[in-house]
Short mmCIF file of N, CA and C and ligand atoms in Angstrom, two decimals:
data_model
loop_
_atom_site.label_atom_id
_atom_site.label_comp_id
_atom_site.label_asym_id
_atom_site.label_seq_id
_atom_site.Cartn_x
_atom_site.Cartn_y
_atom_site.Cartn_z
N MET A 207 4.30 -3.67 -27.36
CA MET A 207 3.93 -3.15 -26.04
C MET A 207 2.47 -3.47 -25.74
N LYS A 208 2.24 -4.16 -24.63
CA LYS A 208 0.89 -4.56 -24.27
C LYS A 208 0.09 -3.33 -23.82
N LYS A 209 -1.06 -3.12 -24.47
CA LYS A 209 -1.90 -1.97 -24.12
C LYS A 209 -3.26 -2.42 -23.64
N ILE A 210 -3.84 -1.65 -22.73
CA ILE A 210 -5.21 -1.92 -22.29
C ILE A 210 -5.99 -0.61 -22.28
N LYS A 211 -7.31 -0.72 -22.37
CA LYS A 211 -8.16 0.46 -22.26
C LYS A 211 -9.03 0.30 -21.01
N ILE A 212 -9.03 1.32 -20.17
CA ILE A 212 -9.90 1.31 -18.98
C ILE A 212 -10.76 2.56 -19.06
N LEU A 213 -12.08 2.35 -19.08
CA LEU A 213 -13.02 3.46 -19.30
C LEU A 213 -12.57 4.22 -20.54
N ASP A 214 -12.25 5.51 -20.41
CA ASP A 214 -11.92 6.32 -21.58
C ASP A 214 -10.42 6.44 -21.84
N LYS A 215 -9.59 5.76 -21.05
CA LYS A 215 -8.14 6.00 -21.15
C LYS A 215 -7.35 4.76 -21.56
N GLU A 216 -6.21 5.05 -22.23
CA GLU A 216 -5.31 3.97 -22.66
C GLU A 216 -4.10 3.89 -21.75
N PHE A 217 -3.71 2.67 -21.47
CA PHE A 217 -2.55 2.43 -20.61
C PHE A 217 -1.64 1.42 -21.29
N GLU A 218 -0.33 1.53 -21.04
CA GLU A 218 0.57 0.49 -21.54
C GLU A 218 1.38 -0.12 -20.40
N ILE A 219 1.74 -1.37 -20.60
CA ILE A 219 2.38 -2.12 -19.51
C ILE A 219 3.72 -1.48 -19.11
N SER A 220 3.94 -1.37 -17.80
CA SER A 220 5.21 -0.81 -17.33
C SER A 220 5.90 -1.71 -16.31
N MET A 221 5.20 -2.72 -15.81
CA MET A 221 5.80 -3.63 -14.84
C MET A 221 5.11 -4.98 -15.00
N SER A 222 5.89 -6.02 -15.24
CA SER A 222 5.27 -7.33 -15.48
C SER A 222 4.90 -8.00 -14.16
N ALA A 223 3.90 -8.88 -14.26
CA ALA A 223 3.49 -9.65 -13.09
C ALA A 223 4.68 -10.40 -12.50
N GLU A 224 5.54 -10.90 -13.38
CA GLU A 224 6.69 -11.68 -12.92
C GLU A 224 7.64 -10.83 -12.07
N SER A 225 7.93 -9.61 -12.54
CA SER A 225 8.85 -8.77 -11.77
C SER A 225 8.21 -8.33 -10.45
N ILE A 226 6.91 -8.12 -10.44
CA ILE A 226 6.20 -7.76 -9.20
C ILE A 226 6.31 -8.92 -8.20
N GLN A 227 6.02 -10.13 -8.68
CA GLN A 227 6.05 -11.30 -7.78
C GLN A 227 7.47 -11.58 -7.26
N ASN A 228 8.47 -11.39 -8.11
CA ASN A 228 9.85 -11.60 -7.67
C ASN A 228 10.22 -10.64 -6.54
N ARG A 229 9.85 -9.39 -6.73
CA ARG A 229 10.17 -8.38 -5.70
C ARG A 229 9.41 -8.66 -4.41
N ILE A 230 8.16 -9.10 -4.53
CA ILE A 230 7.37 -9.43 -3.33
C ILE A 230 8.03 -10.59 -2.58
N GLY A 231 8.58 -11.53 -3.32
CA GLY A 231 9.31 -12.64 -2.69
C GLY A 231 10.49 -12.15 -1.87
N GLU A 232 11.22 -11.17 -2.41
CA GLU A 232 12.36 -10.60 -1.68
C GLU A 232 11.90 -9.87 -0.42
N LEU A 233 10.83 -9.08 -0.57
CA LEU A 233 10.30 -8.34 0.60
C LEU A 233 9.85 -9.31 1.69
N ALA A 234 9.19 -10.38 1.29
CA ALA A 234 8.67 -11.36 2.25
C ALA A 234 9.82 -12.04 3.01
N GLU A 235 10.90 -12.31 2.30
CA GLU A 235 12.07 -12.92 2.95
C GLU A 235 12.68 -11.98 3.97
N GLU A 236 12.81 -10.72 3.56
CA GLU A 236 13.39 -9.70 4.44
C GLU A 236 12.52 -9.53 5.70
N LEU A 237 11.21 -9.44 5.48
CA LEU A 237 10.29 -9.24 6.61
C LEU A 237 10.28 -10.47 7.53
N SER A 238 10.31 -11.65 6.94
CA SER A 238 10.29 -12.88 7.74
C SER A 238 11.53 -12.95 8.62
N SER A 239 12.65 -12.47 8.11
CA SER A 239 13.87 -12.47 8.88
C SER A 239 13.85 -11.36 9.95
N ASP A 240 13.43 -10.15 9.56
CA ASP A 240 13.41 -9.02 10.50
C ASP A 240 12.41 -9.22 11.65
N TYR A 241 11.33 -9.95 11.40
CA TYR A 241 10.27 -10.11 12.41
C TYR A 241 10.21 -11.50 13.04
N GLU A 242 11.24 -12.28 12.84
CA GLU A 242 11.32 -13.62 13.44
C GLU A 242 11.10 -13.53 14.95
N GLY A 243 10.14 -14.29 15.47
CA GLY A 243 9.88 -14.32 16.91
C GLY A 243 9.06 -13.16 17.44
N LYS A 244 8.73 -12.19 16.58
CA LYS A 244 8.01 -10.99 17.06
C LYS A 244 6.50 -11.06 16.85
N LYS A 245 6.04 -12.08 16.17
CA LYS A 245 4.61 -12.25 15.89
C LYS A 245 3.94 -10.95 15.40
N PRO A 246 4.41 -10.41 14.30
CA PRO A 246 3.89 -9.13 13.81
C PRO A 246 2.43 -9.22 13.35
N VAL A 247 1.77 -8.07 13.36
CA VAL A 247 0.43 -7.95 12.80
C VAL A 247 0.54 -7.10 11.53
N PHE A 248 0.29 -7.72 10.39
CA PHE A 248 0.28 -6.98 9.13
C PHE A 248 -1.07 -6.27 9.00
N LEU A 249 -1.02 -5.01 8.59
CA LEU A 249 -2.25 -4.21 8.44
C LEU A 249 -2.36 -3.75 6.99
N GLY A 250 -3.19 -4.43 6.22
CA GLY A 250 -3.38 -4.04 4.83
C GLY A 250 -4.35 -2.88 4.74
N ILE A 251 -3.98 -1.87 3.95
CA ILE A 251 -4.86 -0.71 3.79
C ILE A 251 -5.71 -0.90 2.53
N LEU A 252 -7.02 -1.02 2.75
CA LEU A 252 -7.95 -1.25 1.64
C LEU A 252 -8.31 0.05 0.93
N ASN A 253 -8.75 0.06 -0.33
CA ASN A 253 -8.88 -1.13 -1.13
C ASN A 253 -7.59 -1.53 -1.86
N GLY A 254 -6.77 -0.54 -2.15
CA GLY A 254 -5.66 -0.72 -3.08
C GLY A 254 -4.72 -1.86 -2.78
N SER A 255 -4.49 -2.15 -1.49
CA SER A 255 -3.44 -3.12 -1.16
C SER A 255 -3.92 -4.56 -1.05
N PHE A 256 -5.16 -4.83 -1.45
CA PHE A 256 -5.68 -6.18 -1.20
C PHE A 256 -4.87 -7.26 -1.92
N MET A 257 -4.45 -6.98 -3.14
CA MET A 257 -3.72 -8.00 -3.92
C MET A 257 -2.30 -8.16 -3.42
N PHE A 258 -1.65 -7.02 -3.19
CA PHE A 258 -0.29 -7.02 -2.66
C PHE A 258 -0.25 -7.69 -1.29
N SER A 259 -1.20 -7.33 -0.42
CA SER A 259 -1.23 -7.91 0.93
C SER A 259 -1.35 -9.42 0.85
N SER A 260 -2.23 -9.89 -0.01
CA SER A 260 -2.46 -11.33 -0.15
C SER A 260 -1.22 -12.04 -0.66
N ASP A 261 -0.62 -11.54 -1.72
CA ASP A 261 0.56 -12.19 -2.30
C ASP A 261 1.75 -12.15 -1.35
N LEU A 262 1.93 -11.02 -0.67
CA LEU A 262 3.04 -10.90 0.28
C LEU A 262 2.83 -11.86 1.45
N PHE A 263 1.64 -11.84 2.00
CA PHE A 263 1.37 -12.64 3.20
C PHE A 263 1.54 -14.14 2.95
N LYS A 264 1.20 -14.59 1.74
CA LYS A 264 1.36 -16.00 1.40
C LYS A 264 2.83 -16.41 1.44
N LYS A 265 3.72 -15.44 1.28
CA LYS A 265 5.15 -15.75 1.22
C LYS A 265 5.85 -15.52 2.57
N ILE A 266 5.12 -15.09 3.58
CA ILE A 266 5.70 -14.88 4.91
C ILE A 266 5.84 -16.25 5.60
N SER A 267 7.02 -16.50 6.15
CA SER A 267 7.31 -17.85 6.66
C SER A 267 7.44 -17.91 8.18
N ILE A 268 7.00 -16.88 8.89
CA ILE A 268 7.06 -16.88 10.36
C ILE A 268 5.63 -16.75 10.91
N ASP A 269 5.47 -16.88 12.23
CA ASP A 269 4.16 -16.65 12.84
C ASP A 269 3.79 -15.18 12.68
N ALA A 270 2.66 -14.93 12.04
CA ALA A 270 2.24 -13.55 11.79
C ALA A 270 0.73 -13.52 11.61
N GLN A 271 0.14 -12.34 11.91
CA GLN A 271 -1.30 -12.18 11.70
C GLN A 271 -1.51 -11.11 10.63
N ILE A 272 -2.72 -11.11 10.03
CA ILE A 272 -3.05 -10.05 9.08
C ILE A 272 -4.46 -9.55 9.34
N THR A 273 -4.65 -8.26 9.21
CA THR A 273 -5.97 -7.67 9.31
C THR A 273 -5.99 -6.46 8.36
N PHE A 274 -7.18 -5.92 8.14
CA PHE A 274 -7.30 -4.86 7.13
C PHE A 274 -8.00 -3.63 7.68
N LEU A 275 -7.60 -2.49 7.16
CA LEU A 275 -8.21 -1.22 7.55
C LEU A 275 -8.64 -0.49 6.30
N LYS A 276 -9.59 0.40 6.49
CA LYS A 276 -10.04 1.23 5.38
C LYS A 276 -10.05 2.68 5.81
N LEU A 277 -9.67 3.55 4.89
CA LEU A 277 -9.75 4.99 5.16
C LEU A 277 -11.05 5.49 4.57
N ALA A 278 -11.95 5.90 5.44
CA ALA A 278 -13.24 6.39 4.96
C ALA A 278 -13.20 7.91 4.85
N SER A 279 -13.63 8.41 3.72
CA SER A 279 -13.71 9.87 3.55
C SER A 279 -15.09 10.32 3.99
N TYR A 280 -15.14 11.41 4.68
CA TYR A 280 -16.44 12.02 4.94
C TYR A 280 -16.24 13.52 4.87
N GLN A 281 -17.31 14.26 4.62
CA GLN A 281 -17.17 15.71 4.49
C GLN A 281 -17.01 16.35 5.86
N GLY A 282 -15.90 16.93 6.09
CA GLY A 282 -15.67 17.62 7.36
C GLY A 282 -16.31 18.99 7.33
N THR A 283 -16.38 19.61 8.49
CA THR A 283 -16.98 20.95 8.55
C THR A 283 -15.91 22.02 8.44
N THR A 284 -14.65 21.59 8.44
CA THR A 284 -13.58 22.58 8.35
C THR A 284 -13.35 22.99 6.91
N SER A 285 -12.59 24.03 6.72
CA SER A 285 -12.32 24.54 5.38
C SER A 285 -11.44 23.61 4.56
N THR A 286 -10.80 22.66 5.26
CA THR A 286 -9.93 21.74 4.52
C THR A 286 -10.72 20.70 3.73
N GLY A 287 -12.04 20.66 3.94
CA GLY A 287 -12.86 19.76 3.14
C GLY A 287 -12.87 18.34 3.65
N ALA A 288 -12.56 17.39 2.77
CA ALA A 288 -12.69 15.97 3.10
C ALA A 288 -11.72 15.56 4.20
N VAL A 289 -12.23 14.89 5.20
CA VAL A 289 -11.42 14.37 6.28
C VAL A 289 -11.43 12.86 6.16
N LYS A 290 -10.29 12.24 6.49
CA LYS A 290 -10.27 10.78 6.37
C LYS A 290 -10.06 10.13 7.72
N GLN A 291 -10.85 9.11 7.97
CA GLN A 291 -10.78 8.42 9.24
C GLN A 291 -10.53 6.93 8.99
N LEU A 292 -9.67 6.35 9.82
CA LEU A 292 -9.39 4.92 9.72
C LEU A 292 -10.53 4.13 10.34
N ILE A 293 -11.09 3.19 9.60
CA ILE A 293 -12.11 2.34 10.21
C ILE A 293 -11.67 0.88 10.19
N GLY A 294 -12.13 0.15 11.21
CA GLY A 294 -11.77 -1.26 11.32
C GLY A 294 -10.72 -1.52 12.37
N LEU A 295 -10.26 -0.46 13.04
CA LEU A 295 -9.23 -0.63 14.07
C LEU A 295 -9.84 -1.03 15.40
N ASN A 296 -9.13 -1.86 16.14
CA ASN A 296 -9.56 -2.12 17.51
C ASN A 296 -8.34 -2.20 18.42
N GLN A 297 -8.60 -2.40 19.70
CA GLN A 297 -7.54 -2.34 20.71
C GLN A 297 -6.53 -3.49 20.57
N ASP A 298 -6.84 -4.49 19.75
CA ASP A 298 -5.96 -5.65 19.64
C ASP A 298 -4.54 -5.30 19.20
N ILE A 299 -4.34 -4.12 18.64
CA ILE A 299 -2.99 -3.80 18.17
C ILE A 299 -2.10 -3.21 19.26
N LYS A 300 -2.66 -2.98 20.42
CA LYS A 300 -1.86 -2.45 21.54
C LYS A 300 -0.72 -3.43 21.86
N ASP A 301 0.48 -2.88 21.99
CA ASP A 301 1.67 -3.66 22.31
C ASP A 301 2.08 -4.69 21.25
N GLN A 302 1.54 -4.55 20.04
CA GLN A 302 1.93 -5.45 18.94
C GLN A 302 2.91 -4.74 17.99
N HIS A 303 3.66 -5.56 17.26
CA HIS A 303 4.50 -5.01 16.20
C HIS A 303 3.65 -4.92 14.93
N ILE A 304 3.41 -3.69 14.48
CA ILE A 304 2.52 -3.45 13.35
C ILE A 304 3.31 -3.20 12.07
N VAL A 305 2.90 -3.86 11.01
CA VAL A 305 3.54 -3.64 9.70
C VAL A 305 2.44 -3.20 8.72
N ILE A 306 2.46 -1.93 8.35
CA ILE A 306 1.45 -1.39 7.43
C ILE A 306 1.77 -1.83 6.00
N LEU A 307 0.76 -2.29 5.29
CA LEU A 307 0.95 -2.68 3.89
C LEU A 307 0.17 -1.73 2.98
N GLU A 308 0.90 -0.94 2.20
CA GLU A 308 0.28 0.01 1.27
C GLU A 308 0.58 -0.40 -0.16
N ASP A 309 -0.33 -0.09 -1.06
CA ASP A 309 -0.07 -0.34 -2.47
C ASP A 309 0.88 0.72 -3.03
N ILE A 310 0.58 1.99 -2.73
CA ILE A 310 1.39 3.06 -3.29
C ILE A 310 1.42 4.26 -2.34
N VAL A 311 2.58 4.87 -2.21
CA VAL A 311 2.69 6.14 -1.49
C VAL A 311 3.05 7.20 -2.52
N ASP A 312 2.18 8.20 -2.60
CA ASP A 312 2.32 9.28 -3.58
C ASP A 312 2.76 10.54 -2.82
N THR A 313 1.83 11.41 -2.43
CA THR A 313 2.22 12.60 -1.65
C THR A 313 2.58 12.23 -0.21
N GLY A 314 2.03 11.12 0.28
CA GLY A 314 2.29 10.72 1.66
C GLY A 314 1.21 11.21 2.63
N ILE A 315 0.24 11.93 2.13
CA ILE A 315 -0.83 12.48 2.98
C ILE A 315 -1.62 11.34 3.65
N THR A 316 -1.95 10.33 2.86
CA THR A 316 -2.69 9.19 3.39
C THR A 316 -1.88 8.49 4.48
N LEU A 317 -0.62 8.26 4.17
CA LEU A 317 0.25 7.56 5.11
C LEU A 317 0.38 8.32 6.43
N GLU A 318 0.52 9.63 6.36
CA GLU A 318 0.65 10.44 7.57
C GLU A 318 -0.61 10.33 8.43
N THR A 319 -1.76 10.36 7.77
CA THR A 319 -3.05 10.21 8.47
C THR A 319 -3.11 8.87 9.19
N ILE A 320 -2.71 7.83 8.49
CA ILE A 320 -2.73 6.48 9.06
C ILE A 320 -1.81 6.41 10.28
N MET A 321 -0.61 6.92 10.13
CA MET A 321 0.39 6.87 11.21
C MET A 321 -0.11 7.62 12.45
N ARG A 322 -0.70 8.78 12.21
CA ARG A 322 -1.17 9.60 13.33
C ARG A 322 -2.26 8.85 14.11
N GLN A 323 -3.20 8.26 13.38
CA GLN A 323 -4.31 7.58 14.05
C GLN A 323 -3.87 6.27 14.72
N LEU A 324 -2.95 5.56 14.07
CA LEU A 324 -2.49 4.29 14.61
C LEU A 324 -1.70 4.45 15.90
N SER A 325 -0.89 5.49 15.98
CA SER A 325 -0.02 5.64 17.14
C SER A 325 -0.84 5.82 18.41
N GLY A 326 -2.07 6.31 18.29
CA GLY A 326 -2.97 6.44 19.42
C GLY A 326 -3.33 5.11 20.07
N TYR A 327 -3.16 4.03 19.33
CA TYR A 327 -3.49 2.70 19.86
C TYR A 327 -2.30 2.03 20.56
N GLN A 328 -1.21 2.77 20.67
CA GLN A 328 -0.01 2.32 21.39
C GLN A 328 0.54 0.96 20.98
N PRO A 329 0.78 0.77 19.69
CA PRO A 329 1.48 -0.47 19.30
C PRO A 329 2.93 -0.43 19.78
N LYS A 330 3.56 -1.59 19.82
CA LYS A 330 4.96 -1.66 20.26
C LYS A 330 5.88 -1.02 19.22
N SER A 331 5.56 -1.26 17.95
CA SER A 331 6.32 -0.61 16.88
C SER A 331 5.43 -0.52 15.64
N ILE A 332 5.75 0.43 14.76
CA ILE A 332 5.03 0.53 13.48
C ILE A 332 6.05 0.69 12.37
N LYS A 333 5.99 -0.17 11.38
CA LYS A 333 6.82 0.02 10.19
C LYS A 333 5.93 -0.01 8.96
N ILE A 334 6.46 0.53 7.88
CA ILE A 334 5.66 0.69 6.68
C ILE A 334 6.29 -0.04 5.51
N VAL A 335 5.44 -0.81 4.82
CA VAL A 335 5.86 -1.47 3.59
C VAL A 335 4.97 -0.92 2.48
N THR A 336 5.56 -0.43 1.42
CA THR A 336 4.74 -0.06 0.26
C THR A 336 5.30 -0.74 -0.98
N LEU A 337 4.41 -1.26 -1.79
CA LEU A 337 4.88 -1.89 -3.03
C LEU A 337 5.48 -0.83 -3.95
N LEU A 338 4.81 0.34 -4.02
CA LEU A 338 5.23 1.38 -4.96
C LEU A 338 5.41 2.71 -4.25
N PHE A 339 6.38 3.47 -4.69
CA PHE A 339 6.67 4.77 -4.08
C PHE A 339 7.00 5.76 -5.18
N LYS A 340 6.39 6.95 -5.11
CA LYS A 340 6.69 8.02 -6.08
C LYS A 340 7.53 9.09 -5.40
N PRO A 341 8.86 8.96 -5.45
CA PRO A 341 9.72 9.89 -4.71
C PRO A 341 9.52 11.36 -5.11
N GLU A 342 9.23 11.60 -6.38
CA GLU A 342 9.09 13.00 -6.84
C GLU A 342 7.82 13.66 -6.27
N ALA A 343 6.86 12.86 -5.88
CA ALA A 343 5.59 13.41 -5.38
C ALA A 343 5.55 13.49 -3.86
N TYR A 344 6.48 12.79 -3.20
CA TYR A 344 6.42 12.66 -1.74
C TYR A 344 6.68 13.98 -1.03
N GLN A 345 5.79 14.34 -0.10
CA GLN A 345 5.88 15.65 0.59
C GLN A 345 6.10 15.52 2.08
N LYS A 346 6.17 14.32 2.60
CA LYS A 346 6.19 14.15 4.06
C LYS A 346 7.53 13.63 4.56
N ASP A 347 7.67 13.58 5.90
CA ASP A 347 8.92 13.12 6.50
C ASP A 347 8.83 11.72 7.07
N VAL A 348 7.62 11.14 7.03
CA VAL A 348 7.45 9.80 7.57
C VAL A 348 8.38 8.84 6.83
N LYS A 349 9.16 8.06 7.60
CA LYS A 349 10.11 7.14 6.99
C LYS A 349 9.39 5.91 6.44
N ILE A 350 9.70 5.57 5.21
CA ILE A 350 9.11 4.36 4.63
C ILE A 350 10.17 3.26 4.71
N ASP A 351 9.85 2.21 5.46
CA ASP A 351 10.88 1.23 5.83
C ASP A 351 11.20 0.22 4.74
N TYR A 352 10.18 -0.19 4.00
CA TYR A 352 10.39 -1.18 2.93
C TYR A 352 9.67 -0.70 1.67
N ILE A 353 10.42 -0.59 0.57
CA ILE A 353 9.84 -0.12 -0.69
C ILE A 353 10.05 -1.20 -1.76
N GLY A 354 8.95 -1.57 -2.43
CA GLY A 354 9.08 -2.54 -3.51
C GLY A 354 9.78 -1.93 -4.71
N PHE A 355 9.17 -0.89 -5.25
CA PHE A 355 9.73 -0.19 -6.42
C PHE A 355 9.50 1.31 -6.27
N SER A 356 10.50 2.12 -6.62
CA SER A 356 10.28 3.55 -6.80
C SER A 356 9.87 3.74 -8.25
N VAL A 357 8.83 4.56 -8.46
CA VAL A 357 8.30 4.73 -9.81
C VAL A 357 8.22 6.21 -10.16
N PRO A 358 8.21 6.54 -11.47
CA PRO A 358 8.09 7.94 -11.87
C PRO A 358 6.73 8.51 -11.46
N ASN A 359 6.65 9.84 -11.45
CA ASN A 359 5.42 10.51 -11.05
C ASN A 359 4.40 10.49 -12.20
N GLU A 360 3.93 9.30 -12.52
CA GLU A 360 2.95 9.11 -13.59
C GLU A 360 1.81 8.28 -13.04
N PHE A 361 0.66 8.37 -13.69
CA PHE A 361 -0.50 7.64 -13.19
C PHE A 361 -0.46 6.18 -13.63
N ILE A 362 -0.58 5.27 -12.67
CA ILE A 362 -0.53 3.84 -12.99
C ILE A 362 -1.77 3.11 -12.46
N VAL A 363 -2.05 1.98 -13.08
CA VAL A 363 -3.18 1.13 -12.65
C VAL A 363 -2.76 -0.34 -12.70
N GLY A 364 -3.63 -1.17 -12.16
CA GLY A 364 -3.39 -2.61 -12.17
C GLY A 364 -2.86 -3.09 -10.85
N TYR A 365 -2.92 -4.39 -10.64
CA TYR A 365 -2.45 -5.01 -9.42
C TYR A 365 -3.01 -4.29 -8.16
N GLY A 366 -4.31 -4.04 -8.19
CA GLY A 366 -4.97 -3.41 -7.05
C GLY A 366 -5.18 -1.91 -7.19
N LEU A 367 -4.36 -1.27 -8.02
CA LEU A 367 -4.48 0.19 -8.21
C LEU A 367 -5.58 0.48 -9.23
N ASP A 368 -6.32 1.55 -8.98
CA ASP A 368 -7.48 1.81 -9.82
C ASP A 368 -7.47 3.17 -10.51
N TYR A 369 -8.25 3.22 -11.58
CA TYR A 369 -8.63 4.48 -12.21
C TYR A 369 -10.15 4.57 -12.05
N ASP A 370 -10.61 5.50 -11.22
CA ASP A 370 -12.04 5.65 -10.93
C ASP A 370 -12.70 4.31 -10.54
N GLY A 371 -11.98 3.51 -9.78
CA GLY A 371 -12.54 2.25 -9.29
C GLY A 371 -12.33 1.07 -10.22
N PHE A 372 -11.84 1.32 -11.44
CA PHE A 372 -11.62 0.24 -12.41
C PHE A 372 -10.13 -0.03 -12.60
N GLY A 373 -9.84 -1.21 -13.11
CA GLY A 373 -8.46 -1.55 -13.45
C GLY A 373 -7.68 -2.26 -12.36
N ARG A 374 -8.33 -2.55 -11.26
CA ARG A 374 -7.62 -3.22 -10.15
C ARG A 374 -7.30 -4.67 -10.49
N ASN A 375 -8.03 -5.23 -11.46
CA ASN A 375 -8.02 -6.66 -11.71
C ASN A 375 -6.90 -7.19 -12.60
N TYR A 376 -5.90 -6.39 -12.90
CA TYR A 376 -4.79 -6.89 -13.74
C TYR A 376 -3.62 -7.31 -12.88
N ASP A 377 -2.88 -8.33 -13.31
CA ASP A 377 -1.74 -8.73 -12.49
C ASP A 377 -0.43 -8.07 -12.93
N ASP A 378 -0.47 -7.30 -14.00
CA ASP A 378 0.64 -6.43 -14.38
C ASP A 378 0.28 -5.00 -13.96
N ILE A 379 1.25 -4.10 -14.02
CA ILE A 379 0.98 -2.68 -13.76
C ILE A 379 1.15 -1.90 -15.06
N TYR A 380 0.24 -0.95 -15.29
CA TYR A 380 0.17 -0.20 -16.54
C TYR A 380 0.26 1.30 -16.27
N THR A 381 0.91 2.01 -17.20
CA THR A 381 1.06 3.47 -17.08
C THR A 381 0.16 4.16 -18.11
N LEU A 382 -0.45 5.26 -17.67
CA LEU A 382 -1.31 6.06 -18.55
C LEU A 382 -0.51 6.55 -19.76
N VAL A 383 -1.08 6.36 -20.95
CA VAL A 383 -0.42 6.85 -22.17
C VAL A 383 -0.79 8.31 -22.35
N LYS A 384 0.23 9.15 -22.50
CA LYS A 384 -0.03 10.60 -22.60
C LYS A 384 -0.38 11.01 -24.03
P1 IMP B 133 -1.12 9.93 -1.19
O1 IMP B 133 -1.98 10.24 0.01
O2 IMP B 133 -0.94 11.11 -2.09
O3 IMP B 133 0.21 9.30 -0.83
O4 IMP B 133 -1.93 8.94 -2.11
C1 IMP B 133 -2.14 7.67 -1.77
C2 IMP B 133 -3.32 7.11 -2.53
O5 IMP B 133 -3.56 7.74 -3.79
C3 IMP B 133 -3.02 5.68 -2.84
O6 IMP B 133 -3.37 4.84 -1.76
C4 IMP B 133 -3.82 5.44 -4.09
O7 IMP B 133 -5.13 5.08 -3.75
C5 IMP B 133 -3.84 6.78 -4.78
N1 IMP B 133 -2.83 6.87 -5.87
C6 IMP B 133 -1.68 7.57 -5.87
N2 IMP B 133 -1.03 7.45 -7.03
C7 IMP B 133 -1.78 6.61 -7.79
C8 IMP B 133 -1.63 6.08 -9.13
O8 IMP B 133 -0.67 6.33 -9.87
N3 IMP B 133 -2.62 5.25 -9.55
C9 IMP B 133 -3.70 4.91 -8.79
N4 IMP B 133 -3.87 5.40 -7.53
C10 IMP B 133 -2.92 6.24 -7.04
MG1 MG B 134 -4.36 3.02 -1.22
#
């Protein structure tokens, strides 16, 4: 079993680069067929989805655009604490078919925030693609349209996913060793 150490923690491989790339190929085919003639705008959510967005987009075979957004945290004045705001958005998405690209959906809180803010820009449609989904952790009702893999409720890194900012640089995915 391939093991890596990131900062103070040990991880072991749980998904090979090959299986990730194969699944991304399938997703790209499905999306290319579903969005034929619609000139979709792919919206990669930074930082986590940079690798997935790049690999997926390279395999898209129709006319399509890509752009990136970031969720910036700042300290809110409300009792709920940290508030997250989408930055990098502009009016160009009005009347466009938007395809959100996420690395992982866990509780769904991030996704709900993104959906709420995006709908204000009046796109023609919004669909969601996530490479990874943790069904046991999901708390929201937002429909996830395309899922690469459903994974157990365990902490993972690699392929863009980080532990305290580290570990994004692996092309396999690794699970925290308990
Ligand atoms: P959510 O808002 O709970 O759905 O969390 C989404 C964000 O939490 C993701 O975009 C990731 O940045 C992070 N996250 C959730 N699970 C993991 C994990 O297992 N490893 C690394 N980051 C994760
Ligand atoms: Mg993320």
